[in-house]
Amino acid sequence: MQRNPISATVDFDADGVQHGFLKLPHSHDASAWGSLMIPVTVARNGDGPTALFTGGNHGDEYEGPVALFDLAATVRAEDLSGRVIIVPAMNLPAFQAGKRTSPVDGGNMNRVFPGNPVGTVTEKIADYFQRTLLPLADYVVDIHSGGKTLDFVPFCAAHVLADKAQQQRCVEAMAAFNAPYSIMLLEVDATGMYDTAAEEMGKVFISTELGGGGTARASTVAIAKRGVRNLLRHAGILEGAPEIGETVNLDMPDGRCFISSEHAGLLEPCVDLGAEVSEGDLVCKIHDPARTGVAPVIYKSPIDGVLTARHFPGLIGMGDIVAVVAVRV
Amino acid sequence: MQRNPISATVDFDADGVQHGFLKLPHSHDASAWGSLMIPVTVARNGDGPTALFTGGNHGDEYEGPVALFDLAATVRAEDLSGRVIIVPAMNLPAFQAGKRTSPVDGGNMNRVFPGNPVGTVTEKIADYFQRTLLPLADYVVDIHSGGKTLDFVPFCAAHVLADKAQQQRCVEAMAAFNAPYSIMLLEVDATGMYDTAAEEMGKVFISTELGGGGTARASTVAIAKRGVRNLLRHAGILEGAPEIGETVNLDMPDGRCFISSEHAGLLEPCVDLGAEVSEGDLVCKIHDPARTGVAPVIYKSPIDGVLTARHFPGLIGMGDIVAVVAVRV
Amino acid sequence: MQRNPISATVDFDADGVQHGFLKLPHSHDASAWGSLMIPVTVARNGDGPTALFTGGNHGDEYEGPVALFDLAATVRAEDLSGRVIIVPAMNLPAFQAGKRTSPVDGGNMNRVFPGNPVGTVTEKIADYFQRTLLPLADYVVDIHSGGKTLDFVPFCAAHVLADKAQQQRCVEAMAAFNAPYSIMLLEVDATGMYDTAAEEMGKVFISTELGGGGTARASTVAIAKRGVRNLLRHAGILEGAPEIGETVNLDMPDGRCFISSEHAGLLEPCVDLGAEVSEGDLVCKIHDPARTGVAPVIYKSPIDGVLTARHFPGLIGMGDIVAVVAVRV
Amino acid sequence: MQRNPISATVDFDADGVQHGFLKLPHSHDASAWGSLMIPVTVARNGDGPTALFTGGNHGDEYEGPVALFDLAATVRAEDLSGRVIIVPAMNLPAFQAGKRTSPVDGGNMNRVFPGNPVGTVTEKIADYFQRTLLPLADYVVDIHSGGKTLDFVPFCAAHVLADKAQQQRCVEAMAAFNAPYSIMLLEVDATGMYDTAAEEMGKVFISTELGGGGTARASTVAIAKRGVRNLLRHAGILEGAPEIGETVNLDMPDGRCFISSEHAGLLEPCVDLGAEVSEGDLVCKIHDPARTGVAPVIYKSPIDGVLTARHFPGLIGMGDIVAVVAVRV
Amino acid sequence: MQRNPISATVDFDADGVQHGFLKLPHSHDASAWGSLMIPVTVARNGDGPTALFTGGNHGDEYEGPVALFDLAATVRAEDLSGRVIIVPAMNLPAFQAGKRTSPVDGGNMNRVFPGNPVGTVTEKIADYFQRTLLPLADYVVDIHSGGKTLDFVPFCAAHVLADKAQQQRCVEAMAAFNAPYSIMLLEVDATGMYDTAAEEMGKVFISTELGGGGTARASTVAIAKRGVRNLLRHAGILEGAPEIGETVNLDMPDGRCFISSEHAGLLEPCVDLGAEVSEGDLVCKIHDPARTGVAPVIYKSPIDGVLTARHFPGLIGMGDIVAVVAVRV
Amino acid sequence: MQRNPISATVDFDADGVQHGFLKLPHSHDASAWGSLMIPVTVARNGDGPTALFTGGNHGDEYEGPVALFDLAATVRAEDLSGRVIIVPAMNLPAFQAGKRTSPVDGGNMNRVFPGNPVGTVTEKIADYFQRTLLPLADYVVDIHSGGKTLDFVPFCAAHVLADKAQQQRCVEAMAAFNAPYSIMLLEVDATGMYDTAAEEMGKVFISTELGGGGTARASTVAIAKRGVRNLLRHAGILEGAPEIGETVNLDMPDGRCFISSEHAGLLEPCVDLGAEVSEGDLVCKIHDPARTGVAPVIYKSPIDGVLTARHFPGLIGMGDIVAVVAVRV
């Protein structure tokens, strides 16, 4: 396997707080000898577990970057037992552009793992996480939100894993994060995900969806900040116990949770996030945007549950997920 | 003044419900003999006042189009006394593209009034409203939301006018619309606005901001639908009295209401829409997105009031409005 | 009125054949001190009438440029009595890009007359024709075809004019051009057309539509070449009589000639150009391109006549002209 | 080999007519949880052979989609013995954009076989045909036309194959399709073609080129519709014998059939499609589009034959095929 | 005349050094309530003359912005007698994009004077200079370089003016600036220039061209910095006499100074900037970039003089200025 | 390994001078049956060594193409002993676009070796050099310059190689080329380079950097032309000895030679190319382009040496190389 071209300007083994960059050479039309400079902070105080935090896996999701730039600016080595590695904007070009995917190569970071050291820019970053950063970590927390095209009730998630002991550790970490909702997440397509990469290495891995629409709110930023510190306490890297409040436990038993559109048009949502819906309840209408006087198409819930996710933009395309209905546990 | 090239496929003077188009010839690379087909519905039952409803003045604002496509699909002439004209997607190319402005000519519909019959596509549409549709109307309701870059508490708005009797009629219409918030709106820049065009003709004019972010919610769609029917009842076009619930009355005494950014970066909102803020309260932080370990810049409220609007995207630019604080009356 | 910035590198008053440029200074990002160089040929032999030929008024129409680059390369001054001015690519940037309109400014040359010497690039060219070239001419021939989005039976056209003597001279020139079809053309919108500019100066003006689809055919190029020489003979600039064969005379009595689409989709033409159609005959179907199993929408001819023009691309948009049916005289 | 992510909403083994989609998950900036919905119809009546029809392999070729959306809308299961699978728009994103290749990934569907289940969108579709649909079929018919940049005499084609018995079955199917021209086609480059994939599985495979220029004509649509039904009769899926009229048999003995350009410029075609040409005959001229007064470059036919294909746009680039001359058999 | 929408965050009449912005409201797709923030510094110490310095009139010219951001960062009010107004990036959007013209509206700042308060963004900035900033100034210095497409010997320039006393003051200011070359500049096209606007108000106006190619050099930055301070001393705003070294005086007697290309291709320069050339000397060759084995086209100098400017990019277009030859005085 | 689709229209084994093309079939939206036509000249006179010259490896570097189109137009077979192969525009699409990388596929020619015969267009060209042209050559000369984003002192370069005898032959060739500077070049990243491909085959390989900024100068073109002829003499292909003048020998001992930026902004260079710098000397400043009154960031030289390369554009990004300091030998 070839060497990854990324070099870090920080020393992951040194004590103290260091701010630097993951520097990835990138020769392109606007700079023949340019580099991507992905910000990174490492804070370490002696031996102990390592927590690896990422935001900006998708570039239009903001609770993660806000909470992690904040953590990086305020973390103090003397408060730690062990190590914290913080990458607030994992897919830097996507984050800078405010887009889900990289404007450099179109790469969706969460579909290219395990990456490739001689591939695209996005694949090179993935390979660096796969072969350099993930091996350093015990706890891996990847903070997502819905981005510009989805919106979610704020949840922390774990996955059903073959190794039930590992799954249990992930569920405990999810509980410690303590978002308003906690969910056993069914992925649309798990191929190429960072989640899978971390889980296959046996790490304690949790992710989140803390809102969406391409913005952050004061309330969801607070969930992210609290969850991050809760996880550090749970891992024993920060002292003290996690602050635990109420959470709603959800499950996604099968593919019927996903309501998908077979029409393009103007979306009229009929229930809002967090609402309880029963099988057969109206979820949305899709209006023909080209002419007046036409009855809209109607979509209903196939199961009883909680409206957990929804398409965000006012227009919807054929094949888009309209909504997700998850089941209270 | 030259003839406007738009022709309507409906007869504004006929009784009954007609669905058709405002047809605007548009010769371009993809169609030498093409036309824009702007959907329009006119419903009339004998003499009586005329209400003119518009959505999609900006193409990424959705409560208006949803409520008006719905109204057009369900209105019955026999329920009316007078006339309703419905244009759910005023700036059709912008609406189809999901953008604030027209992809055809970059036109911001609400900055080009009174328009121009031999100008750009956007200016031709404006001229058609200025010289053909507005003169037909007694009540003019233009339903806005924040679009992809702003978010608002849901309000109906009137303006301070030189003609106090006209202003009073507008305020009464705003009260009848009965959004959760009602505001005497201070415009950033009133030049070229549809509002000004309607008001200068002496019309009863109200507008709204019912949410934002480039989406619609079930709750805000309900506000729009109820407000539209309330206005029709207030005007006597529909029978019965408006359904009136609580509203919060707001005022914008001067330019200090607008908090504007002098930094670009990652926006961390510190209060959410509808929150009460006091002078000096933290409103938001702006983080440097290029490196970790830097303290964010801080913005505070210059007055006491209610957080009425905010920048929506997770990234903010220099000169963007961060937030608007309005004053309870 | 300000001076037009275009300078010609040829002397329109000199005898002989000169090849040169209409040079239009154009400062832009790719050349701070650049110019557009519009090819022009002037051939003169003593006093006599002047014929002004143009192609490339729209940049994706090819019979004109082919016939006129050919004429320019082969014209001999000693064969002439009078003067020929040839501009094969009037809207040069559009012609170079193979587009109807100018990639520089979006200008549709045939909608911006009389132009503007301090306006856009397209307007400056129009102004140069309006104030410099048209005044030099007695006969004005503007060779069009359908371009990438329309296709026509090959015709030469004259317009109904208020000055019936002028109209008669135009009709005679059209007859001399002797395309397979000759038509009294009804314009969709005559505002800003080069035709109107020439006609209002009292010139003998004819135009053509000699095919379309963004290509030229050997057969239609032959029509153009023969027509151009026929016109020169008719004007007495070349010796001899026009070669006259059969032509079908068509008229367009009113707007019903234009069949326009209210649906977007996949176009299935049911009759081809030149076919005789009767009122009520099927002209085309439009299929929903998003799903199978849906019956197509059907369009019929509103009058008896000849299928004279049609939408060319396989996909059609709302508001596009599907077809034109003209009436045999 | 990994699982293909496409799922069909139809059951290929059920009797009756079903309209549905090949649903391909596609996460992108405009829809994080979106899908491509490729329309498909399957019609089955008991056991019997299977014919697989495709259009839109290249997205700017229209006879196939028109004939196949028509077939899908009118096919009746009770008329069949066996099965018909119809995919009118194989490269859906290209078809929706009216482009040869996919706007999603630039993929040319007919160059990416056998595809890749974890590759680009175009490669995923190819893999689904390779591993799911082709194995279901006995007869494979891929309807092409010239698209926006080529034009053809309308032909049905078979290839020279190593397995002469298979070749004979293909030639018989070509004869049954009975287009005005029938050709033993020499491919410019057979790597990655759908044709090759089907032939290598031993299928009876025919393709067509039924016109071009990015449009369809009533006459060429009729050829496609008749050919499709003829093939079904030939295969015994529909009752009755094919309707057989005249066809011109052509052959392409070697690479001299292709006339290729070494100049860019304005194309003047000197013969039209279907014309008989002799070795040395003028085929086209290429004019310098930058200046007048320059003699054009001349291209001549290297062999005797029929002008079978030609470059369509009015401008031609260096290296473009100007024309194809095939030989009457 | 309507009010200009720009507001300054600095007080031009206050003593001391202030750094702020010219704030121009700009509603667009990426920010409904956005503004352009054009940096400005004003430094004042009591009464006295005012010098107005601008850079970034064209956004890809760098000596001006570098010298003026430096001046703004280092100017001390106590060193002044009078006032200095510094706008280092006049066409801010162009400067941010590194382009000659504005990416917002395509505006070339130096072609839109006197501007328009309700026009495009570029026109609004021009109007603000025309009606607000120029009237405050006695000395106006606009620092240009060649930008990405031109390169110059470093000169300071004055124009031939009708008012010979004003011309003399400008020539004295040019001499005080003391660039290596001083030139009486002949403009290609003076319409819409900032220069003309300032000169028509009777101001002492000088401009420069200090290099080019879209870069700055240490040597040319030094010329700019020294020239700016020399001008302030000349005006009496800074104490002391200008530092005066050698300068070469040049004149441009007529249009023959400009050598313009009638060919597109690969440019081979045969003399470098500053070289002495004689009439008939080879200035450059243009190679056909499409094929080898073709002799290049040759351009020669029409006069004796100094190579003062040249086309910078390696490729050249038809109509581009190849070079300028000015005459030693 | 699959066959490369490129065919040459010249015969590399024939005596005499031939001008032709490397023809690469390329099916795309603008030409279904198109080809890239890469100009090539081969000149041969009997047996003897072969020199392979390339320019346009990066499309915005001009000394190579100018010198090589010139060489191709003037080379005479009778002057040679052996063979010269000349490809002046190796990455033709990039060269035509004036860009470093290919507009077709984004390919950076010097990062994709050894290429791929079924890959992208750029990879196909690389594969053709790897498997067809390089094996024909004894001497390989790849003429680079800095392109639009870098500028260099004019040097010829060799690399440190494992095979010291081969390295010595390369150093001798570099000395024969005799540019003003001669350097043992340390590559930022040697993966995928043409250099490495040639060196691994044991060829005598030299490259150059002869200037930059996206232009050529008379002086640097002269260096390229002389160097090319010097190399041919050194190889014994042309008669006579190389013309040898002075050269400055440079070395790059380690990575400290590269000064890289951690800030984006307006670049103020403080020393020019060729200057002697000492450790700690100021090399450049970077100004904040968003506001005045802020002190610039400062970059200093980490070693003693000669300023050998620098970032060219006036704006600089994070991670860009600011400058290279090499050490005199």
mmCIF file with all atom_site columns, N, CA and C in Angstrom, chain D residues 42-69:
data_model
loop_
_atom_site.group_PDB
_atom_site.id
_atom_site.type_symbol
_atom_site.label_atom_id
_atom_site.label_alt_id
_atom_site.label_comp_id
_atom_site.label_asym_id
_atom_site.label_entity_id
_atom_site.label_seq_id
_atom_site.pdbx_PDB_ins_code
_atom_site.Cartn_x
_atom_site.Cartn_y
_atom_site.Cartn_z
_atom_site.occupancy
_atom_site.B_iso_or_equiv
_atom_site.pdbx_formal_charge
_atom_site.auth_seq_id
_atom_site.auth_comp_id
_atom_site.auth_asym_id
_atom_site.auth_atom_id
_atom_site.pdbx_PDB_model_num
ATOM 1  N N  . VAL D 1 42 ? -42.625 -4.068  -17.651 1.00 0.00 ? 42 VAL D N  1
ATOM 2  C CA . VAL D 1 42 ? -42.492 -5.482  -17.996 1.00 0.00 ? 42 VAL D CA 1
ATOM 3  C C  . VAL D 1 42 ? -43.896 -6.002  -18.293 1.00 0.00 ? 42 VAL D C  1
ATOM 4  N N  . ALA D 1 43 ? -44.010 -6.695  -19.428 1.00 0.00 ? 43 ALA D N  1
ATOM 5  C CA . ALA D 1 43 ? -45.293 -7.274  -19.825 1.00 0.00 ? 43 ALA D CA 1
ATOM 6  C C  . ALA D 1 43 ? -45.031 -8.756  -20.094 1.00 0.00 ? 43 ALA D C  1
ATOM 7  N N  . ARG D 1 44 ? -45.814 -9.601  -19.472 1.00 0.00 ? 44 ARG D N  1
ATOM 8  C CA . ARG D 1 44 ? -45.549 -11.043 -19.571 1.00 0.00 ? 44 ARG D CA 1
ATOM 9  C C  . ARG D 1 44 ? -46.856 -11.800 -19.667 1.00 0.00 ? 44 ARG D C  1
ATOM 10 N N  . ASN D 1 45 ? -46.821 -12.832 -20.474 1.00 0.00 ? 45 ASN D N  1
ATOM 11 C CA . ASN D 1 45 ? -47.963 -13.739 -20.559 1.00 0.00 ? 45 ASN D CA 1
ATOM 12 C C  . ASN D 1 45 ? -47.407 -15.146 -20.714 1.00 0.00 ? 45 ASN D C  1
ATOM 13 N N  . GLY D 1 46 ? -47.215 -15.797 -19.592 1.00 0.00 ? 46 GLY D N  1
ATOM 14 C CA . GLY D 1 46 ? -46.766 -17.189 -19.594 1.00 0.00 ? 46 GLY D CA 1
ATOM 15 C C  . GLY D 1 46 ? -45.342 -17.341 -20.095 1.00 0.00 ? 46 GLY D C  1
ATOM 16 N N  . ASP D 1 47 ? -44.976 -18.573 -20.347 1.00 0.00 ? 47 ASP D N  1
ATOM 17 C CA . ASP D 1 47 ? -43.617 -18.857 -20.783 1.00 0.00 ? 47 ASP D CA 1
ATOM 18 C C  . ASP D 1 47 ? -43.438 -18.444 -22.236 1.00 0.00 ? 47 ASP D C  1
ATOM 19 N N  . GLY D 1 48 ? -42.213 -18.355 -22.625 1.00 0.00 ? 48 GLY D N  1
ATOM 20 C CA . GLY D 1 48 ? -41.915 -17.928 -23.988 1.00 0.00 ? 48 GLY D CA 1
ATOM 21 C C  . GLY D 1 48 ? -40.678 -17.070 -23.972 1.00 0.00 ? 48 GLY D C  1
ATOM 22 N N  . PRO D 1 49 ? -40.232 -16.649 -25.123 1.00 0.00 ? 49 PRO D N  1
ATOM 23 C CA . PRO D 1 49 ? -38.992 -15.876 -25.181 1.00 0.00 ? 49 PRO D CA 1
ATOM 24 C C  . PRO D 1 49 ? -39.165 -14.488 -24.568 1.00 0.00 ? 49 PRO D C  1
ATOM 25 N N  . THR D 1 50 ? -38.034 -13.904 -24.213 1.00 0.00 ? 50 THR D N  1
ATOM 26 C CA . THR D 1 50 ? -38.010 -12.549 -23.652 1.00 0.00 ? 50 THR D CA 1
ATOM 27 C C  . THR D 1 50 ? -37.283 -11.616 -24.604 1.00 0.00 ? 50 THR D C  1
ATOM 28 N N  . ALA D 1 51 ? -37.945 -10.491 -24.896 1.00 0.00 ? 51 ALA D N  1
ATOM 29 C CA . ALA D 1 51 ? -37.282 -9.430  -25.665 1.00 0.00 ? 51 ALA D CA 1
ATOM 30 C C  . ALA D 1 51 ? -37.023 -8.249  -24.736 1.00 0.00 ? 51 ALA D C  1
ATOM 31 N N  . LEU D 1 52 ? -35.794 -7.732  -24.772 1.00 0.00 ? 52 LEU D N  1
ATOM 32 C CA . LEU D 1 52 ? -35.405 -6.587  -23.948 1.00 0.00 ? 52 LEU D CA 1
ATOM 33 C C  . LEU D 1 52 ? -35.139 -5.408  -24.875 1.00 0.00 ? 52 LEU D C  1
ATOM 34 N N  . PHE D 1 53 ? -35.958 -4.350  -24.737 1.00 0.00 ? 53 PHE D N  1
ATOM 35 C CA . PHE D 1 53 ? -35.826 -3.159  -25.591 1.00 0.00 ? 53 PHE D CA 1
ATOM 36 C C  . PHE D 1 53 ? -35.274 -1.998  -24.775 1.00 0.00 ? 53 PHE D C  1
ATOM 37 N N  . THR D 1 54 ? -34.320 -1.311  -25.360 1.00 0.00 ? 54 THR D N  1
ATOM 38 C CA . THR D 1 54 ? -33.783 -0.119  -24.701 1.00 0.00 ? 54 THR D CA 1
ATOM 39 C C  . THR D 1 54 ? -33.738 1.067   -25.658 1.00 0.00 ? 54 THR D C  1
ATOM 40 N N  . GLY D 1 55 ? -34.029 2.227   -25.096 1.00 0.00 ? 55 GLY D N  1
ATOM 41 C CA . GLY D 1 55 ? -33.818 3.503   -25.768 1.00 0.00 ? 55 GLY D CA 1
ATOM 42 C C  . GLY D 1 55 ? -33.017 4.375   -24.813 1.00 0.00 ? 55 GLY D C  1
ATOM 43 N N  . GLY D 1 56 ? -32.560 5.508   -25.278 1.00 0.00 ? 56 GLY D N  1
ATOM 44 C CA . GLY D 1 56 ? -31.895 6.435   -24.375 1.00 0.00 ? 56 GLY D CA 1
ATOM 45 C C  . GLY D 1 56 ? -30.574 5.918   -23.837 1.00 0.00 ? 56 GLY D C  1
ATOM 46 N N  . ASN D 1 57 ? -29.960 4.959   -24.503 1.00 0.00 ? 57 ASN D N  1
ATOM 47 C CA . ASN D 1 57 ? -28.582 4.556   -24.173 1.00 0.00 ? 57 ASN D CA 1
ATOM 48 C C  . ASN D 1 57 ? -27.704 5.809   -24.257 1.00 0.00 ? 57 ASN D C  1
ATOM 49 N N  . HIS D 1 58 ? -27.903 6.579   -25.324 1.00 0.00 ? 58 HIS D N  1
ATOM 50 C CA . HIS D 1 58 ? -27.407 7.957   -25.377 1.00 0.00 ? 58 HIS D CA 1
ATOM 51 C C  . HIS D 1 58 ? -28.620 8.873   -25.228 1.00 0.00 ? 58 HIS D C  1
ATOM 52 N N  . GLY D 1 59 ? -28.471 9.903   -24.424 1.00 0.00 ? 59 GLY D N  1
ATOM 53 C CA . GLY D 1 59 ? -29.646 10.655  -24.002 1.00 0.00 ? 59 GLY D CA 1
ATOM 54 C C  . GLY D 1 59 ? -30.216 11.618  -25.025 1.00 0.00 ? 59 GLY D C  1
ATOM 55 N N  . ASP D 1 60 ? -29.582 11.796  -26.161 1.00 0.00 ? 60 ASP D N  1
ATOM 56 C CA . ASP D 1 60 ? -30.053 12.768  -27.158 1.00 0.00 ? 60 ASP D CA 1
ATOM 57 C C  . ASP D 1 60 ? -30.526 12.073  -28.440 1.00 0.00 ? 60 ASP D C  1
ATOM 58 N N  . GLU D 1 61 ? -30.977 10.841  -28.306 1.00 0.00 ? 61 GLU D N  1
ATOM 59 C CA . GLU D 1 61 ? -31.435 10.056  -29.446 1.00 0.00 ? 61 GLU D CA 1
ATOM 60 C C  . GLU D 1 61 ? -32.880 9.675   -29.179 1.00 0.00 ? 61 GLU D C  1
ATOM 61 N N  . TYR D 1 62 ? -33.802 10.004  -30.055 1.00 0.00 ? 62 TYR D N  1
ATOM 62 C CA . TYR D 1 62 ? -35.210 10.060  -29.660 1.00 0.00 ? 62 TYR D CA 1
ATOM 63 C C  . TYR D 1 62 ? -36.145 9.028   -30.271 1.00 0.00 ? 62 TYR D C  1
ATOM 64 N N  . GLU D 1 63 ? -35.797 8.379   -31.377 1.00 0.00 ? 63 GLU D N  1
ATOM 65 C CA . GLU D 1 63 ? -36.724 7.400   -31.937 1.00 0.00 ? 63 GLU D CA 1
ATOM 66 C C  . GLU D 1 63 ? -36.972 6.252   -30.954 1.00 0.00 ? 63 GLU D C  1
ATOM 67 N N  . GLY D 1 64 ? -35.933 5.831   -30.260 1.00 0.00 ? 64 GLY D N  1
ATOM 68 C CA . GLY D 1 64 ? -36.083 4.753   -29.291 1.00 0.00 ? 64 GLY D CA 1
ATOM 69 C C  . GLY D 1 64 ? -37.022 5.129   -28.156 1.00 0.00 ? 64 GLY D C  1
ATOM 70 N N  . PRO D 1 65 ? -36.740 6.203   -27.429 1.00 0.00 ? 65 PRO D N  1
ATOM 71 C CA . PRO D 1 65 ? -37.652 6.570   -26.346 1.00 0.00 ? 65 PRO D CA 1
ATOM 72 C C  . PRO D 1 65 ? -39.099 6.763   -26.819 1.00 0.00 ? 65 PRO D C  1
ATOM 73 N N  . VAL D 1 66 ? -39.295 7.409   -27.979 1.00 0.00 ? 66 VAL D N  1
ATOM 74 C CA . VAL D 1 66 ? -40.675 7.631   -28.434 1.00 0.00 ? 66 VAL D CA 1
ATOM 75 C C  . VAL D 1 66 ? -41.363 6.297   -28.704 1.00 0.00 ? 66 VAL D C  1
ATOM 76 N N  . ALA D 1 67 ? -40.708 5.426   -29.449 1.00 0.00 ? 67 ALA D N  1
ATOM 77 C CA . ALA D 1 67 ? -41.350 4.154   -29.778 1.00 0.00 ? 67 ALA D CA 1
ATOM 78 C C  . ALA D 1 67 ? -41.567 3.309   -28.527 1.00 0.00 ? 67 ALA D C  1
ATOM 79 N N  . LEU D 1 68 ? -40.686 3.410   -27.555 1.00 0.00 ? 68 LEU D N  1
ATOM 80 C CA . LEU D 1 68 ? -40.776 2.533   -26.384 1.00 0.00 ? 68 LEU D CA 1
ATOM 81 C C  . LEU D 1 68 ? -41.717 3.069   -25.314 1.00 0.00 ? 68 LEU D C  1
ATOM 82 N N  . PHE D 1 69 ? -41.773 4.396   -25.130 1.00 0.00 ? 69 PHE D N  1
ATOM 83 C CA . PHE D 1 69 ? -42.840 4.911   -24.252 1.00 0.00 ? 69 PHE D CA 1
ATOM 84 C C  . PHE D 1 69 ? -44.201 4.574   -24.872 1.00 0.00 ? 69 PHE D C  1
#
